[in-house]
Amino acid sequence: MDELIWAEKVSEKIKKKVELVAERNKNKIPYTTKDGSFDDMSQGNICWWTNGFWGGIMWQLYHGTKNEMFREIAEENEKKLDQNLMEPQGLDHDNGFKWLPTAVANYRLTGNLKSRSRGLLAANNLAGRFNPVGSFIRAWNGDDDGRVAGWAIIDCMMNLPLLYWASKEINDPRFMQIATIHADTAVKYFVREDGSVNHIVEFNPATGEFVKTYGGQGYGEGSCWTRGQAWALYGFALSYKHTKKKLYLDTAKKVANYFIEHIWENGLVPVDFCQPKDCSLEDSTAAVIAASGMLEIEKSVSKEEKKIYHEAAIGLLQALEKERCNWDDNIDNILEKCTAAFHDKEHEFSIIYGDYFFIEAIWKLTGQELFLW
Ligand code: GLY
């Protein structure tokens, strides 16, 4: 089937399903489904790092349909996150994931000044996590015993756009400087020679010296956590978009090339590209984040290279649509077989950002893109 016709059909299926799903879940902030129904992190953990993606889905649907219900739900998600803004342990390297698809999206679309303030508060907190001697943005919070004060993680690359936005918004280069210094550190310490990436890198927080790497949510030290690879390829592509620094585009391509070379024959991906051969655990979120990231890379490369990233993205999306999408209107999620971390007890369930990036990628293919990063 022609690629555009296919993508338009998928877009229609998304609109039909999400309208029903949103209507019956309008007061929630979902993370996953239990027996086909969304849970509610606004009751469970308002500080959870994925709490911006439901709002992001709603803004994407509002953009694609102009149905006011989606805007109202997105605004409710954003207001609920104010409780998170007041929690010192609730703010971290993932501020971009929470406030770019909610408050910053709202401000960009409607000019709401309260939303702008929310975005700037989140950006200031993210910038405040910068370690000047180590040239990195600190990852998680920990127990204030300093144990993880020197940890940086690859996921943070996807949060840097909050800093790029803040710099432009208040005409102050400090935020962009912090973002690019962190991105330069990520090029040096996270990306390996073969294009695979580390999840966690530890520095001495007092001297800035490199200490060691950890496998983090992947299989183990020196392995290649698939979603980390996807955050890296999309994150570097976004750093290139915001700075035009060629190093970031070259890095995004190098990381994407590794990803493409390791996609399974059935078009899907494992949780870690280095997991044992007899382990069939999958992560659909990594596949869909990588696909949307490759569509971003495609915008900035030569005609010959466009073909490589475009075809790889389409391959991933079509495999997911065929094998891993649930179009039953009575089930709340779309994407299935998503995995948070290799060593967790539970694997292969639905995760809200899987649905977010699937919709985002399909919108890119059908001329409905709403850029949130
Ligand atoms: N940012 C954490 C994750 O990707 O699971």
Short mmCIF file of N, CA and C in Angstrom, two decimals, residues 8 12 61 69 99 110 116 127 131 135 150 191 230 233 249 257 272 275 351 356 367:
data_model
loop_
_atom_site.label_atom_id
_atom_site.label_comp_id
_atom_site.label_asym_id
_atom_site.label_seq_id
_atom_site.Cartn_x
_atom_site.Cartn_y
_atom_site.Cartn_z
N GLU A 8 -2.36 7.75 6.47
CA GLU A 8 -3.64 8.45 6.66
C GLU A 8 -4.69 7.53 7.28
N GLU A 12 -6.53 8.09 10.92
CA GLU A 12 -7.99 8.02 11.17
C GLU A 12 -8.32 7.06 12.31
N LEU A 61 -3.83 15.62 19.46
CA LEU A 61 -5.18 15.33 18.94
C LEU A 61 -5.95 16.62 18.69
N MET A 69 -12.51 19.25 23.35
CA MET A 69 -12.35 18.34 24.49
C MET A 69 -10.86 18.05 24.75
N TRP A 99 7.05 19.31 31.14
CA TRP A 99 6.48 20.63 30.84
C TRP A 99 6.58 21.07 29.38
N THR A 110 -1.37 29.00 22.51
CA THR A 110 -2.41 29.95 22.94
C THR A 110 -1.85 31.24 23.52
N ARG A 116 3.57 29.88 30.29
CA ARG A 116 4.95 30.32 30.05
C ARG A 116 5.74 30.29 31.37
N ALA A 127 18.24 23.90 34.60
CA ALA A 127 19.54 24.57 34.48
C ALA A 127 20.29 24.53 35.81
N ASN A 131 26.31 20.79 36.62
CA ASN A 131 27.55 20.70 37.40
C ASN A 131 28.66 21.37 36.57
N SER A 135 30.72 19.59 33.68
CA SER A 135 30.06 19.94 32.40
C SER A 135 28.91 19.00 32.06
N GLY A 150 26.93 12.68 41.00
CA GLY A 150 27.77 12.78 39.80
C GLY A 150 27.21 11.99 38.62
N VAL A 191 28.58 8.36 23.88
CA VAL A 191 28.53 7.70 22.56
C VAL A 191 29.83 6.95 22.32
N ALA A 230 17.50 5.32 21.47
CA ALA A 230 16.47 6.12 20.81
C ALA A 230 16.45 7.56 21.36
N LEU A 233 19.43 9.34 19.74
CA LEU A 233 19.35 9.73 18.32
C LEU A 233 18.38 10.88 18.13
N LEU A 249 24.35 16.71 14.63
CA LEU A 249 23.71 15.96 13.54
C LEU A 249 24.54 14.71 13.21
N ASN A 257 22.43 5.06 12.93
CA ASN A 257 22.95 3.99 12.07
C ASN A 257 23.14 2.69 12.86
N ASP A 272 17.30 -4.42 24.90
CA ASP A 272 18.71 -4.05 24.85
C ASP A 272 19.32 -4.75 23.64
N GLN A 275 21.23 -7.82 24.69
CA GLN A 275 20.66 -8.87 25.55
C GLN A 275 20.97 -10.24 24.95
N ILE A 351 2.75 1.60 27.76
CA ILE A 351 3.32 2.77 28.44
C ILE A 351 2.91 4.00 27.63
N TYR A 356 2.27 8.23 22.78
CA TYR A 356 2.57 9.62 22.38
C TYR A 356 3.46 9.64 21.13
N GLY A 367 1.43 15.19 7.47
CA GLY A 367 1.38 16.66 7.35
C GLY A 367 0.62 17.33 8.48
#
